[in-house]
Amino acid sequence: MPDTQALVNDFLNKLKKRKIEGSQATAKQTAELLRSVISQTRMPYTNQAAALIHSVKAVGERLVAANPVELAVGNVVRRVLHIIREEDLSLTTAAMAGLNLSAESDDEDDTDRDNHPALSAAAIASASRSTLRPPSLQTLLEDVPDSAAVPHTSSSGGDSEGKSKSADKSSRSRKLKHDVIEAVNELIQDISTCRELIAEQAVEHIHQNEVILTLGSSRTVLEFLCAAKEKKRSFRVFVAEGAPRYQGHLLAKELVTRGLQTTLITDSAVFAMISRVNMVIVGAHAVMANGGVIAPVGLNMVALAAQKHAVPFVVLAGSHKVRT
């Protein structure tokens, strides 16, 4: 297994030198790196979730600083931190449910109730309040007062209880890391297939003989339009060139290669053409929590023209571009 620090340094070098092209590839490699960090993090006896959060935050801050312009890195780091807290809360809730069931079982047995008192209401309330104070959720059971513990009369029984608690904590630690890694694997899979999943919805938005307007170049938009073409939809595409980088030339060339009716127009011609357009479909660098979009230069002009003429405006973006 490669050393985590070496992996982090190698990825930092790629980010600083802009060797990774596209937000999807950047997001996927970020998630894979964080998965390695989580896998190799040594779990303490207590506060396992806090240890994972600390490790991910430490690496995440360095990644974001290496290339602040690539917003997908920060988005993935926040998603992974949310996954850790969510999985820890899930395990803690399950443990609390087990404690409550045990207490109810003791109440039903008169003999056991005399020898093994159930958890007090104060203990359960204290544990419940602890669930609202992340990231130390994993320590919830350890905050239960000693008076709630089951007493044992023999020393051998006490040793057995200690071993049982130690094994239980070790098991919860492994379970937390396993669940987090599984959730991160699902995130990586989601990032890898986002374009295909978005393209599957093309036929629901693009209809026969429509006119589509787009600006600049976006791989997601390209796959979306080509998916509609493969479903035997006949439509025309106007591509604004997207000055000053003129990425629209690349998209227009690719669309023509794939057999779509494409017309390249200047950015200044957008307002003149918008009345003939049925829908505007564009990509984005990031989608903000308030619904705003960070997009290529010139897209604000297109959005204002679409608003003026009441033309539907569709933004295509994978979940790794959503800023939470």
GROMACS .gro file of C-alpha atoms in nm:
model
  324
    1MET     CA    1   0.000   0.000   0.000
    2PRO     CA    2   0.156   0.335  -0.104
    3ASP     CA    3   0.228   0.583   0.174
    4THR     CA    4  -0.057   0.830   0.222
    5GLN     CA    5   0.173   1.129   0.240
    6ALA     CA    6   0.334   1.034  -0.092
    7LEU     CA    7  -0.009   1.006  -0.254
    8VAL     CA    8  -0.112   1.344  -0.116
    9ASN     CA    9   0.207   1.515  -0.234
   10ASP     CA   10   0.176   1.363  -0.581
   11PHE     CA   11  -0.185   1.479  -0.612
   12LEU     CA   12  -0.095   1.826  -0.482
   13ASN     CA   13   0.172   1.852  -0.748
   14LYS     CA   14  -0.080   1.761  -1.020
   15LEU     CA   15  -0.327   2.019  -0.892
   16LYS     CA   16  -0.069   2.297  -0.877
   17LYS     CA   17   0.056   2.225  -1.230
   18ARG     CA   18  -0.301   2.181  -1.366
   19LYS     CA   19  -0.220   1.834  -1.498
   20ILE     CA   20  -0.572   1.705  -1.434
   21GLU     CA   21  -0.822   1.812  -1.699
   22GLY     CA   22  -1.188   1.854  -1.615
   23SER     CA   23  -1.379   1.878  -1.289
   24GLN     CA   24  -1.506   1.520  -1.314
   25ALA     CA   25  -1.156   1.371  -1.323
   26THR     CA   26  -1.044   1.606  -1.046
   27ALA     CA   27  -1.342   1.517  -0.826
   28LYS     CA   28  -1.295   1.144  -0.881
   29GLN     CA   29  -0.924   1.150  -0.798
   30THR     CA   30  -0.993   1.367  -0.491
   31ALA     CA   31  -1.247   1.114  -0.363
   32GLU     CA   32  -1.008   0.825  -0.429
   33LEU     CA   33  -0.730   1.004  -0.239
   34LEU     CA   34  -0.957   1.075   0.058
   35ARG     CA   35  -1.064   0.710   0.057
   36SER     CA   36  -0.696   0.612   0.091
   37VAL     CA   37  -0.652   0.864   0.373
   38ILE     CA   38  -0.951   0.721   0.559
   39SER     CA   39  -0.836   0.364   0.501
   40GLN     CA   40  -0.491   0.432   0.648
   41THR     CA   41  -0.604   0.653   0.938
   42ARG     CA   42  -0.530   0.491   1.274
   43MET     CA   43  -0.848   0.482   1.476
   44PRO     CA   44  -0.817   0.584   1.844
   45TYR     CA   45  -0.995   0.409   2.130
   46THR     CA   46  -1.249   0.693   2.149
   47ASN     CA   47  -1.375   0.964   1.914
   48GLN     CA   48  -1.320   0.759   1.600
   49ALA     CA   49  -1.532   0.995   1.389
   50ALA     CA   50  -1.335   1.295   1.514
   51ALA     CA   51  -1.011   1.127   1.408
   52LEU     CA   52  -1.142   1.065   1.056
   53ILE     CA   53  -1.276   1.420   1.029
   54HIS     CA   54  -0.943   1.563   1.143
   55SER     CA   55  -0.749   1.357   0.886
   56VAL     CA   56  -0.983   1.449   0.598
   57LYS     CA   57  -0.988   1.818   0.693
   58ALA     CA   58  -0.609   1.835   0.715
   59VAL     CA   59  -0.567   1.687   0.366
   60GLY     CA   60  -0.865   1.877   0.224
   61GLU     CA   61  -0.731   2.217   0.325
   62ARG     CA   62  -0.405   2.145   0.144
   63LEU     CA   63  -0.588   2.029  -0.169
   64VAL     CA   64  -0.811   2.336  -0.183
   65ALA     CA   65  -0.513   2.568  -0.132
   66ALA     CA   66  -0.323   2.397  -0.416
   67ASN     CA   67  -0.587   2.496  -0.674
   68PRO     CA   68  -0.857   2.728  -0.536
   69VAL     CA   69  -1.007   2.773  -0.882
   70GLU     CA   70  -1.111   2.406  -0.906
   71LEU     CA   71  -1.422   2.412  -0.688
   72ALA     CA   72  -1.489   2.039  -0.730
   73VAL     CA   73  -1.207   1.961  -0.483
   74GLY     CA   74  -1.371   2.150  -0.198
   75ASN     CA   75  -1.712   2.008  -0.289
   76VAL     CA   76  -1.585   1.650  -0.263
   77VAL     CA   77  -1.404   1.719   0.066
   78ARG     CA   78  -1.727   1.853   0.218
   79ARG     CA   79  -1.922   1.555   0.085
   80VAL     CA   80  -1.679   1.312   0.248
   81LEU     CA   81  -1.695   1.501   0.580
   82HIS     CA   82  -2.074   1.482   0.563
   83ILE     CA   83  -2.053   1.108   0.496
   84ILE     CA   84  -1.837   1.055   0.807
   85ARG     CA   85  -2.080   1.246   1.031
   86GLU     CA   86  -2.381   1.073   0.877
   87GLU     CA   87  -2.238   0.721   0.920
   88ASP     CA   88  -2.128   0.798   1.276
   89LEU     CA   89  -2.474   0.927   1.363
   90SER     CA   90  -2.628   0.615   1.210
   91LEU     CA   91  -2.411   0.385   1.421
   92THR     CA   92  -2.477   0.588   1.735
   93THR     CA   93  -2.853   0.582   1.676
   94ALA     CA   94  -2.840   0.205   1.629
   95ALA     CA   95  -2.643   0.168   1.953
   96MET     CA   96  -2.894   0.382   2.141
   97ALA     CA   97  -3.179   0.172   2.006
   98GLY     CA   98  -3.002  -0.137   2.135
   99LEU     CA   99  -2.965   0.016   2.479
  100ASN     CA  100  -3.333   0.109   2.493
  101LEU     CA  101  -3.438  -0.242   2.389
  102SER     CA  102  -3.213  -0.387   2.658
  103ALA     CA  103  -3.368  -0.160   2.919
  104GLU     CA  104  -3.721  -0.263   2.817
  105SER     CA  105  -3.626  -0.630   2.832
  106ASP     CA  106  -3.497  -0.584   3.186
  107ASP     CA  107  -3.821  -0.419   3.291
  108GLU     CA  108  -4.021  -0.718   3.171
  109ASP     CA  109  -3.821  -0.963   3.380
  110ASP     CA  110  -3.883  -0.907   3.753
  111THR     CA  111  -3.588  -1.112   3.866
  112ASP     CA  112  -3.343  -0.952   3.625
  113ARG     CA  113  -3.476  -0.611   3.716
  114ASP     CA  114  -3.383  -0.664   4.079
  115ASN     CA  115  -3.027  -0.772   4.004
  116HIS     CA  116  -2.958  -0.561   3.691
  117PRO     CA  117  -3.127  -0.218   3.704
  118ALA     CA  118  -3.221  -0.064   3.369
  119LEU     CA  119  -3.076   0.260   3.234
  120SER     CA  120  -3.207   0.565   3.413
  121ALA     CA  121  -3.403   0.829   3.227
  122ALA     CA  122  -3.127   1.078   3.303
  123ALA     CA  123  -2.866   0.852   3.143
  124ILE     CA  124  -3.069   0.805   2.826
  125ALA     CA  125  -3.147   1.178   2.807
  126SER     CA  126  -2.779   1.260   2.847
  127ALA     CA  127  -2.688   1.018   2.570
  128SER     CA  128  -2.961   1.157   2.345
  129ARG     CA  129  -2.835   1.512   2.393
  130SER     CA  130  -2.488   1.399   2.296
  131THR     CA  131  -2.613   1.298   1.951
  132LEU     CA  132  -2.671   1.667   1.878
  133ARG     CA  133  -2.306   1.755   1.935
  134PRO     CA  134  -2.101   1.622   1.640
  135PRO     CA  135  -1.833   1.515   1.570
  136SER     CA  136  -1.802   1.334   1.907
  137LEU     CA  137  -2.109   1.117   1.848
  138GLN     CA  138  -1.910   0.795   1.881
  139THR     CA  139  -1.841   0.877   2.248
  140LEU     CA  140  -2.211   0.882   2.331
  141LEU     CA  141  -2.210   0.544   2.503
  142GLU     CA  142  -1.907   0.638   2.707
  143ASP     CA  143  -2.091   0.943   2.846
  144VAL     CA  144  -2.352   0.721   3.014
  145PRO     CA  145  -2.313   0.757   3.395
  146ASP     CA  146  -2.156   0.470   3.587
  147SER     CA  147  -2.480   0.426   3.782
  148ALA     CA  148  -2.640   0.302   3.461
  149ALA     CA  149  -2.390   0.025   3.418
  150VAL     CA  150  -2.483  -0.331   3.509
  151PRO     CA  151  -2.312  -0.429   3.836
  152HIS     CA  152  -2.115  -0.752   3.870
  153THR     CA  153  -2.024  -0.914   4.198
  154SER     CA  154  -1.725  -1.124   4.094
  155SER     CA  155  -1.389  -1.004   3.967
  156SER     CA  156  -1.400  -1.251   3.683
  157GLY     CA  157  -1.732  -1.103   3.574
  158GLY     CA  158  -1.576  -0.756   3.574
  159ASP     CA  159  -1.288  -0.874   3.360
  160SER     CA  160  -1.535  -1.032   3.120
  161GLU     CA  161  -1.733  -0.708   3.101
  162GLY     CA  162  -1.416  -0.508   3.031
  163LYS     CA  163  -1.315  -0.740   2.752
  164SER     CA  164  -1.667  -0.725   2.610
  165LYS     CA  165  -1.667  -0.342   2.608
  166SER     CA  166  -1.323  -0.332   2.449
  167ALA     CA  167  -1.429  -0.574   2.179
  168ASP     CA  168  -1.751  -0.376   2.123
  169LYS     CA  169  -1.561  -0.048   2.079
  170SER     CA  170  -1.314  -0.213   1.844
  171SER     CA  171  -1.602  -0.355   1.645
  172ARG     CA  172  -1.773  -0.015   1.622
  173SER     CA  173  -1.444   0.141   1.509
  174ARG     CA  174  -1.405  -0.111   1.226
  175LYS     CA  175  -1.773  -0.076   1.137
  176LEU     CA  176  -1.747   0.304   1.112
  177LYS     CA  177  -1.444   0.297   0.885
  178HIS     CA  178  -1.597   0.021   0.670
  179ASP     CA  179  -1.927   0.209   0.631
  180VAL     CA  180  -1.751   0.535   0.546
  181ILE     CA  181  -1.533   0.368   0.283
  182GLU     CA  182  -1.839   0.200   0.131
  183ALA     CA  183  -2.019   0.536   0.113
  184VAL     CA  184  -1.713   0.701  -0.047
  185ASN     CA  185  -1.705   0.417  -0.303
  186GLU     CA  186  -2.065   0.501  -0.389
  187LEU     CA  187  -1.967   0.867  -0.425
  188ILE     CA  188  -1.684   0.772  -0.664
  189GLN     CA  189  -1.925   0.559  -0.866
  190ASP     CA  190  -2.173   0.848  -0.878
  191ILE     CA  191  -1.902   1.085  -1.003
  192SER     CA  192  -1.785   0.834  -1.266
  193THR     CA  193  -2.132   0.782  -1.412
  194CYS     CA  194  -2.277   1.134  -1.374
  195ARG     CA  195  -2.251   1.217  -1.745
  196GLU     CA  196  -2.424   0.897  -1.848
  197LEU     CA  197  -2.700   0.951  -1.593
  198ILE     CA  198  -2.755   1.308  -1.710
  199ALA     CA  199  -2.751   1.203  -2.076
  200GLU     CA  200  -3.026   0.947  -2.011
  201GLN     CA  201  -3.265   1.236  -1.944
  202ALA     CA  202  -3.197   1.406  -2.279
  203VAL     CA  203  -3.508   1.272  -2.451
  204GLU     CA  204  -3.726   1.418  -2.175
  205HIS     CA  205  -3.600   1.770  -2.248
  206ILE     CA  206  -3.519   1.780  -2.621
  207HIS     CA  207  -3.805   1.724  -2.862
  208GLN     CA  208  -3.838   1.688  -3.238
  209ASN     CA  209  -3.741   1.987  -3.455
  210GLU     CA  210  -3.639   2.206  -3.162
  211VAL     CA  211  -3.363   2.467  -3.170
  212ILE     CA  212  -3.107   2.451  -2.889
  213LEU     CA  213  -2.863   2.725  -2.789
  214THR     CA  214  -2.545   2.663  -2.591
  215LEU     CA  215  -2.228   2.855  -2.509
  216GLY     CA  216  -1.866   2.749  -2.478
  217SER     CA  217  -1.761   2.387  -2.445
  218SER     CA  218  -1.888   2.132  -2.196
  219ARG     CA  219  -1.837   1.757  -2.210
  220THR     CA  220  -2.164   1.703  -2.023
  221VAL     CA  221  -2.356   1.915  -2.276
  222LEU     CA  222  -2.190   1.728  -2.563
  223GLU     CA  223  -2.294   1.388  -2.427
  224PHE     CA  224  -2.644   1.520  -2.351
  225LEU     CA  225  -2.701   1.644  -2.706
  226CYS     CA  226  -2.552   1.332  -2.862
  227ALA     CA  227  -2.775   1.110  -2.645
  228ALA     CA  228  -3.082   1.288  -2.783
  229LYS     CA  229  -2.948   1.243  -3.137
  230GLU     CA  230  -2.906   0.869  -3.075
  231LYS     CA  231  -3.273   0.852  -2.975
  232LYS     CA  232  -3.365   0.968  -3.326
  233ARG     CA  233  -3.449   1.323  -3.221
  234SER     CA  234  -3.390   1.573  -3.499
  235PHE     CA  235  -3.296   1.922  -3.375
  236ARG     CA  236  -3.064   2.210  -3.451
  237VAL     CA  237  -2.791   2.353  -3.226
  238PHE     CA  238  -2.661   2.710  -3.215
  239VAL     CA  239  -2.324   2.736  -3.040
  240ALA     CA  240  -2.203   3.074  -2.914
  241GLU     CA  241  -1.825   3.083  -2.950
  242GLY     CA  242  -1.758   3.190  -2.591
  243ALA     CA  243  -1.493   3.462  -2.618
  244PRO     CA  244  -1.219   3.516  -2.512
  245ARG     CA  245  -1.126   3.146  -2.498
  246TYR     CA  246  -1.352   3.053  -2.792
  247GLN     CA  247  -1.427   2.708  -2.652
  248GLY     CA  248  -1.746   2.705  -2.858
  249HIS     CA  249  -1.538   2.630  -3.167
  250LEU     CA  250  -1.431   2.299  -3.012
  251LEU     CA  251  -1.787   2.202  -2.920
  252ALA     CA  252  -1.924   2.296  -3.262
  253LYS     CA  253  -1.657   2.089  -3.436
  254GLU     CA  254  -1.732   1.787  -3.217
  255LEU     CA  255  -2.108   1.816  -3.273
  256VAL     CA  256  -2.061   1.831  -3.650
  257THR     CA  257  -1.837   1.526  -3.633
  258ARG     CA  258  -2.114   1.336  -3.457
  259GLY     CA  259  -2.372   1.434  -3.716
  260LEU     CA  260  -2.568   1.709  -3.544
  261GLN     CA  261  -2.697   2.017  -3.730
  262THR     CA  262  -2.475   2.287  -3.581
  263THR     CA  263  -2.429   2.659  -3.640
  264LEU     CA  264  -2.150   2.858  -3.475
  265ILE     CA  265  -2.246   3.219  -3.388
  266THR     CA  266  -2.068   3.509  -3.223
  267ASP     CA  267  -2.154   3.602  -2.866
  268SER     CA  268  -2.299   3.933  -2.981
  269ALA     CA  269  -2.555   3.748  -3.197
  270VAL     CA  270  -2.712   3.566  -2.902
  271PHE     CA  271  -2.981   3.825  -2.832
  272ALA     CA  272  -3.076   3.835  -3.201
  273MET     CA  273  -3.105   3.456  -3.221
  274ILE     CA  274  -3.272   3.389  -2.887
  275SER     CA  275  -3.626   3.443  -3.022
  276ARG     CA  276  -3.577   3.142  -3.253
  277VAL     CA  277  -3.455   2.919  -2.971
  278ASN     CA  278  -3.671   2.667  -2.785
  279MET     CA  279  -3.425   2.597  -2.504
  280VAL     CA  280  -3.084   2.703  -2.370
  281ILE     CA  281  -2.865   2.416  -2.245
  282VAL     CA  282  -2.531   2.496  -2.081
  283GLY     CA  283  -2.274   2.350  -1.846
  284ALA     CA  284  -2.136   2.506  -1.527
  285HIS     CA  285  -1.823   2.514  -1.313
  286ALA     CA  286  -2.027   2.491  -0.992
  287VAL     CA  287  -2.382   2.518  -0.858
  288MET     CA  288  -2.415   2.717  -0.537
  289ALA     CA  289  -2.639   2.629  -0.244
  290ASN     CA  290  -2.871   2.923  -0.323
  291GLY     CA  291  -2.922   2.806  -0.682
  292GLY     CA  292  -2.667   3.040  -0.836
  293VAL     CA  293  -2.429   2.913  -1.100
  294ILE     CA  294  -2.058   2.976  -1.152
  295ALA     CA  295  -2.024   2.947  -1.528
  296PRO     CA  296  -1.804   3.051  -1.824
  297VAL     CA  297  -1.770   3.414  -1.929
  298GLY     CA  298  -2.071   3.534  -2.127
  299LEU     CA  299  -2.330   3.304  -1.975
  300ASN     CA  300  -2.492   3.586  -1.777
  301MET     CA  301  -2.569   3.761  -2.106
  302VAL     CA  302  -2.730   3.443  -2.240
  303ALA     CA  303  -2.935   3.399  -1.921
  304LEU     CA  304  -3.066   3.757  -1.941
  305ALA     CA  305  -3.161   3.710  -2.307
  306ALA     CA  306  -3.342   3.383  -2.223
  307GLN     CA  307  -3.526   3.553  -1.937
  308LYS     CA  308  -3.633   3.840  -2.162
  309HIS     CA  309  -3.784   3.601  -2.416
  310ALA     CA  310  -3.911   3.342  -2.163
  311VAL     CA  311  -3.690   3.067  -2.303
  312PRO     CA  312  -3.628   2.764  -2.075
  313PHE     CA  313  -3.274   2.768  -1.933
  314VAL     CA  314  -3.122   2.430  -1.838
  315VAL     CA  315  -2.791   2.388  -1.653
  316LEU     CA  316  -2.626   2.044  -1.667
  317ALA     CA  317  -2.396   1.959  -1.376
  318GLY     CA  318  -2.293   1.647  -1.183
  319SER     CA  319  -2.343   1.618  -0.808
  320HIS     CA  320  -1.970   1.684  -0.754
  321LYS     CA  321  -2.027   2.040  -0.879
  322VAL     CA  322  -2.296   2.117  -0.622
  323ARG     CA  323  -2.145   2.334  -0.350
  324THR     CA  324  -2.294   2.231  -0.016
   0.00000   0.00000   0.00000
